Amino acid sequence: MLVDEDNRVLLLRRHPNAKLGGDLWGLPAGKIEPGESPDEAADRERCEEIGDRHEVTLARYVGPFRDTYYGGQYEIHLFHFQWHSGQVTLNDEHTAFAWVGRESWREYAVMDGLDEDLAILGIWPREFLRDEKIPDYLK
């Protein structure tokens, strides 16, 4: 999760043909490759999906844990990066990007699990998140 100086989150609109979350808004994310650590995968995926012309620092890491929306099949590692500068250059997996503030969060059709991720990382107060998308263990 990338958060800028105005406490906005970077969302990427997934290609309509994406296997998971087609045409929905998501985060830079992906799978860990063999021999790769979670932090190496986070750096690689971020650069693959938004280019490498940016500066960020790691603010917080939480994980690993199992997803709650996709049958527990995914091991999740959450990285909260503070965005300092740069530009976003999308790869072909995405069709658009947006820096989204807490006031407009609910206007975006996001992938399942993103409200949960924001709650886990404590990015915004809970009243800005979709309560119905927050699992009971976080309530």
GROMACS .gro file of C-alpha atoms in nm:
model
  139
    1MET     CA    1   0.000   0.000   0.000
    2LEU     CA    2   0.140   0.337  -0.106
    3VAL     CA    3   0.033   0.642   0.092
    4ASP     CA    4   0.128   0.996  -0.007
    5GLU     CA    5   0.189   1.307   0.204
    6ASP     CA    6  -0.184   1.390   0.195
    7ASN     CA    7  -0.270   1.046   0.338
    8ARG     CA    8  -0.413   0.930   0.006
    9VAL     CA    9  -0.379   0.568  -0.108
   10LEU     CA   10  -0.264   0.474  -0.458
   11LEU     CA   11  -0.523   0.256  -0.634
   12LEU     CA   12  -0.471   0.080  -0.966
   13ARG     CA   13  -0.764  -0.016  -1.186
   14ARG     CA   14  -0.714  -0.377  -1.291
   15HIS     CA   15  -0.752  -0.472  -1.655
   16PRO     CA   16  -1.104  -0.604  -1.731
   17ASN     CA   17  -0.957  -0.942  -1.831
   18ALA     CA   18  -0.761  -0.985  -1.506
   19LYS     CA   19  -0.809  -1.330  -1.351
   20LEU     CA   20  -0.865  -1.177  -1.007
   21GLY     CA   21  -1.051  -0.848  -0.963
   22GLY     CA   22  -1.103  -0.760  -1.328
   23ASP     CA   23  -1.206  -0.393  -1.376
   24LEU     CA   24  -1.191  -0.332  -1.001
   25TRP     CA   25  -0.952  -0.102  -0.817
   26GLY     CA   26  -0.668  -0.269  -0.630
   27LEU     CA   27  -0.320  -0.214  -0.495
   28PRO     CA   28   0.021  -0.290  -0.641
   29ALA     CA   29   0.050  -0.655  -0.543
   30GLY     CA   30   0.154  -0.998  -0.658
   31LYS     CA   31   0.299  -1.334  -0.581
   32ILE     CA   32   0.631  -1.416  -0.421
   33GLU     CA   33   0.861  -1.586  -0.670
   34PRO     CA   34   1.069  -1.892  -0.571
   35GLY     CA   35   1.376  -1.785  -0.372
   36GLU     CA   36   1.235  -1.438  -0.312
   37SER     CA   37   1.162  -1.285   0.028
   38PRO     CA   38   0.833  -1.102   0.090
   39ASP     CA   39   1.006  -0.762   0.093
   40GLU     CA   40   1.192  -0.841  -0.232
   41ALA     CA   41   0.860  -0.942  -0.389
   42ALA     CA   42   0.694  -0.621  -0.269
   43ASP     CA   43   0.970  -0.409  -0.423
   44ARG     CA   44   0.967  -0.605  -0.750
   45GLU     CA   45   0.588  -0.600  -0.786
   46ARG     CA   46   0.569  -0.229  -0.706
   47CYS     CA   47   0.825  -0.148  -0.975
   48GLU     CA   48   0.667  -0.385  -1.229
   49GLU     CA   49   0.323  -0.233  -1.181
   50ILE     CA   50   0.397   0.139  -1.140
   51GLY     CA   51   0.750   0.176  -1.278
   52ASP     CA   52   1.072   0.245  -1.091
   53ARG     CA   53   1.075   0.625  -1.104
   54HIS     CA   54   0.964   0.693  -0.748
   55GLU     CA   55   1.098   0.718  -0.394
   56VAL     CA   56   0.930   0.543  -0.102
   57THR     CA   57   1.019   0.430   0.248
   58LEU     CA   58   0.871   0.141   0.441
   59ALA     CA   59   0.642   0.270   0.715
   60ARG     CA   60   0.498  -0.060   0.838
   61TYR     CA   61   0.487  -0.433   0.764
   62VAL     CA   62   0.225  -0.682   0.887
   63GLY     CA   63   0.223  -1.051   0.807
   64PRO     CA   64   0.208  -1.320   0.719
   65PHE     CA   65  -0.157  -1.416   0.755
   66ARG     CA   66  -0.423  -1.590   0.541
   67ASP     CA   67  -0.673  -1.400   0.331
   68THR     CA   68  -1.034  -1.391   0.450
   69TYR     CA   69  -1.207  -1.326   0.114
   70TYR     CA   70  -1.056  -1.584  -0.121
   71GLY     CA   71  -1.090  -1.904   0.076
   72GLY     CA   72  -0.773  -1.865   0.279
   73GLN     CA   73  -0.564  -1.973  -0.017
   74TYR     CA   74  -0.335  -1.670  -0.017
   75GLU     CA   75  -0.064  -1.587   0.235
   76ILE     CA   76  -0.076  -1.211   0.276
   77HIS     CA   77   0.212  -0.977   0.356
   78LEU     CA   78   0.105  -0.615   0.393
   79PHE     CA   79   0.355  -0.338   0.327
   80HIS     CA   80   0.270   0.026   0.396
   81PHE     CA   81   0.507   0.246   0.195
   82GLN     CA   82   0.526   0.621   0.238
   83TRP     CA   83   0.544   0.788  -0.105
   84HIS     CA   84   0.797   1.073  -0.121
   85SER     CA   85   0.825   1.159  -0.489
   86GLY     CA   86   0.815   1.029  -0.842
   87GLN     CA   87   0.570   0.927  -1.107
   88VAL     CA   88   0.338   0.635  -1.174
   89THR     CA   89   0.388   0.450  -1.502
   90LEU     CA   90   0.135   0.168  -1.537
   91ASN     CA   91   0.211  -0.168  -1.691
   92ASP     CA   92  -0.042  -0.352  -1.909
   93GLU     CA   93  -0.210  -0.517  -1.607
   94HIS     CA   94  -0.381  -0.187  -1.523
   95THR     CA   95  -0.584   0.074  -1.709
   96ALA     CA   96  -0.577   0.370  -1.469
   97PHE     CA   97  -0.450   0.491  -1.134
   98ALA     CA   98  -0.584   0.729  -0.872
   99TRP     CA   99  -0.463   0.877  -0.545
  100VAL     CA  100  -0.769   0.829  -0.324
  101GLY     CA  101  -0.842   1.004   0.004
  102ARG     CA  102  -1.052   0.866   0.284
  103GLU     CA  103  -1.345   1.095   0.199
  104SER     CA  104  -1.385   0.945  -0.150
  105TRP     CA  105  -1.284   0.585  -0.070
  106ARG     CA  106  -1.639   0.447  -0.087
  107GLU     CA  107  -1.685   0.586  -0.440
  108TYR     CA  108  -1.439   0.330  -0.578
  109ALA     CA  109  -1.530  -0.029  -0.663
  110VAL     CA  110  -1.236  -0.198  -0.490
  111MET     CA  111  -1.131  -0.560  -0.467
  112ASP     CA  112  -1.242  -0.757  -0.164
  113GLY     CA  113  -0.993  -0.732   0.119
  114LEU     CA  114  -0.879  -0.372   0.069
  115ASP     CA  115  -1.095  -0.229   0.347
  116GLU     CA  116  -0.957  -0.504   0.570
  117ASP     CA  117  -0.600  -0.413   0.469
  118LEU     CA  118  -0.659  -0.046   0.552
  119ALA     CA  119  -0.803  -0.144   0.889
  120ILE     CA  120  -0.512  -0.376   0.969
  121LEU     CA  121  -0.254  -0.111   0.878
  122GLY     CA  122  -0.450   0.163   1.057
  123ILE     CA  123  -0.420   0.401   0.760
  124TRP     CA  124  -0.755   0.575   0.818
  125PRO     CA  125  -1.016   0.580   1.096
  126ARG     CA  126  -1.270   0.300   1.061
  127GLU     CA  127  -1.565   0.531   0.989
  128PHE     CA  128  -1.423   0.590   0.639
  129LEU     CA  129  -1.414   0.219   0.555
  130ARG     CA  130  -1.697  -0.013   0.443
  131ASP     CA  131  -1.804  -0.172   0.770
  132GLU     CA  132  -1.960  -0.469   0.588
  133LYS     CA  133  -1.615  -0.547   0.440
  134ILE     CA  134  -1.438  -0.554   0.777
  135PRO     CA  135  -1.418  -0.911   0.911
  136ASP     CA  136  -1.550  -0.977   1.260
  137TYR     CA  137  -1.202  -1.045   1.400
  138LEU     CA  138  -1.119  -0.675   1.344
  139LYS     CA  139  -1.440  -0.535   1.495
   0.00000   0.00000   0.00000
